[in-house]
Coordinates of C-alpha atoms (C1' of nucleotides) in Angstrom, one line a residue:
Chain N
M1 CA 123.9 22.5 103.8
P2 CA 121.3 24.0 106.0
Q3 CA 117.9 24.3 104.6
T4 CA 116.6 26.2 107.6
P5 CA 115.5 29.8 107.2
R6 CA 117.9 32.5 107.8
R7 CA 119.1 32.7 111.4
N8 CA 121.2 35.8 111.2
Q9 CA 123.2 37.6 108.6
E10 CA 126.5 36.2 109.4
D11 CA 125.3 32.6 109.1
F12 CA 123.5 33.6 105.8
Y13 CA 126.8 34.8 104.4
L14 CA 128.5 31.6 105.4
D15 CA 125.7 29.4 104.1
V16 CA 126.0 31.3 100.8
Y17 CA 129.6 30.5 100.6
A18 CA 129.0 26.9 101.6
V19 CA 126.5 26.4 98.8
V20 CA 128.8 28.0 96.3
Q21 CA 131.5 25.6 97.3
C22 CA 129.2 22.7 96.5
V23 CA 128.7 23.7 92.9
P24 CA 130.6 21.2 90.9
P25 CA 133.2 22.3 88.3
G26 CA 131.7 22.9 84.9
R27 CA 128.3 23.9 86.4
V28 CA 126.8 27.1 87.5
T29 CA 124.1 28.3 89.7
S30 CA 122.2 31.6 90.2
Y31 CA 121.9 34.0 93.1
G32 CA 118.1 33.4 93.3
A33 CA 118.5 29.6 93.5
I34 CA 120.9 30.0 96.4
A35 CA 118.6 32.4 98.1
E36 CA 115.6 30.1 97.6
F37 CA 117.7 27.2 98.9
L38 CA 118.6 29.0 102.0
G39 CA 114.9 29.8 102.7
S40 CA 115.1 33.4 101.8
K41 CA 113.4 33.3 98.4
G42 CA 113.5 36.6 96.8
A43 CA 116.7 37.7 98.6
A44 CA 118.8 37.2 95.4
R45 CA 120.3 40.6 95.8
L46 CA 121.4 39.8 99.3
V47 CA 123.3 36.8 97.9
G48 CA 125.0 39.1 95.5
Y49 CA 125.8 41.3 98.4
A50 CA 127.3 38.3 100.2
M51 CA 129.5 37.5 97.3
N52 CA 130.5 41.1 97.1
A53 CA 131.5 40.8 100.8
L54 CA 133.4 37.6 100.2
P55 CA 136.6 38.0 102.1
L56 CA 139.8 37.9 100.0
Y57 CA 141.2 35.0 101.9
Q58 CA 138.2 32.9 101.0
R59 CA 138.3 33.6 97.3
N60 CA 140.5 30.6 96.8
D61 CA 137.9 28.3 98.5
V62 CA 134.8 29.8 97.0
P63 CA 134.2 29.4 93.3
A64 CA 132.5 32.7 92.9
H65 CA 132.8 32.4 89.1
R66 CA 130.3 29.7 89.2
V67 CA 127.6 31.9 90.2
V68 CA 125.8 33.9 87.5
N69 CA 122.4 35.5 87.3
R70 CA 119.4 33.4 86.3
N71 CA 119.9 34.2 82.5
G72 CA 123.5 33.0 82.6
L73 CA 124.8 36.4 82.3
L74 CA 128.2 37.1 84.0
T75 CA 126.9 39.9 86.0
G76 CA 129.8 39.6 88.5
K77 CA 132.5 39.8 86.0
H78 CA 133.6 43.3 87.0
H79 CA 134.7 41.9 90.4
F80 CA 137.3 39.6 89.2
G81 CA 139.9 42.1 88.5
E82 CA 140.6 41.5 84.8
P83 CA 137.5 41.9 82.5
N84 CA 137.6 38.3 81.2
R85 CA 138.9 36.6 84.2
M86 CA 135.5 35.1 85.2
Q87 CA 134.9 33.8 81.7
E88 CA 138.4 32.4 81.5
L89 CA 137.8 30.4 84.7
L90 CA 134.4 29.1 83.4
E91 CA 135.8 28.1 80.1
A92 CA 138.7 26.4 81.8
E93 CA 136.0 24.1 83.3
G94 CA 134.3 23.4 79.9
V95 CA 131.5 26.0 80.3
V96 CA 130.9 27.7 77.0
V97 CA 130.7 31.5 77.4
Q98 CA 129.7 33.9 74.6
D99 CA 129.1 37.6 74.9
D100 CA 129.4 37.5 78.7
Q101 CA 126.7 34.7 78.8
V102 CA 126.8 31.1 79.7
Q103 CA 125.6 28.9 76.8
D104 CA 123.5 25.8 77.3
M105 CA 122.2 27.1 80.7
D106 CA 119.6 24.2 80.8
R107 CA 122.4 21.7 80.7
V108 CA 124.9 23.6 82.8
F109 CA 122.6 25.0 85.5
W110 CA 123.0 23.4 88.8
H111 CA 120.4 23.8 91.5
P112 CA 121.5 23.4 95.1
S113 CA 118.7 20.8 95.8
H114 CA 119.8 18.8 92.8
H115 CA 123.3 18.1 93.9
L116 CA 122.5 14.4 94.4
T117 CA 121.0 13.8 91.0
D118 CA 123.2 15.9 88.7
T119 CA 123.9 14.7 85.2
I120 CA 126.8 16.2 83.5
Chain V
dA1 C1' 114.7 58.6 109.8
dT2 C1' 114.6 58.9 104.5
dA3 C1' 116.8 57.8 99.9
dC4 C1' 119.7 55.5 96.9
dT5 C1' 122.5 51.7 95.4
dG6 C1' 123.5 47.0 94.0
dA7 C1' 127.4 40.3 91.7
dC8 C1' 118.9 39.8 91.5
dT9 C1' 114.1 38.1 89.9
dA10 C1' 109.3 37.2 88.6
dG11 C1' 105.6 39.1 86.6
dA12 C1' 103.2 42.6 84.1
dA13 C1' 102.7 45.8 80.1
Chain M
dC1 C1' 110.4 40.2 71.6
dT2 C1' 111.4 44.5 74.9
dT3 C1' 111.1 47.5 79.0
dC4 C1' 109.1 48.6 83.3
dT5 C1' 107.6 47.6 88.3
dA6 C1' 107.6 45.9 92.5
dG7 C1' 109.7 43.0 95.8
dC8 C1' 114.0 41.7 98.1
dC9 C1' 117.9 42.9 102.1
dA10 C1' 122.1 45.1 103.8
dG11 C1' 125.1 49.1 103.6
dT12 C1' 126.0 53.8 102.8
dA13 C1' 125.1 58.9 102.6

DNA sequence: ATACTGACTAGAA
DNA sequence: CTTCTAGCCAGTA
């Protein structure tokens, strides 16, 4: 997981996908956290854009449903085809979702730099 | 080139 | 508590 500043947009996209792939099942992270980890703090919108540009052939490898906004709101749910698909995927991993919002964010939130010291 | 949009966020009012 | 503002960056019109 590169912690170096953005080199170019293509690598940035790939880095975003790589980070998302590191999110353990049952945990979630935020767009801003990913951006910050990649050295582009404040580029949260770009992370969202990267997810939007996630190629279909990679959707099986990248758990996009584990990325929510910093409040735990499922802001990307409209990109999963069915309205509650994202919630179903999360709940299948044990994440409690209510009103399109992840509950117990403090316990479930996963920060990229904490991947070694995560306590489930 | 400007203007607006969006799977965002932190801080101010 | 809520809503607003200003940043953020790529893509589109």
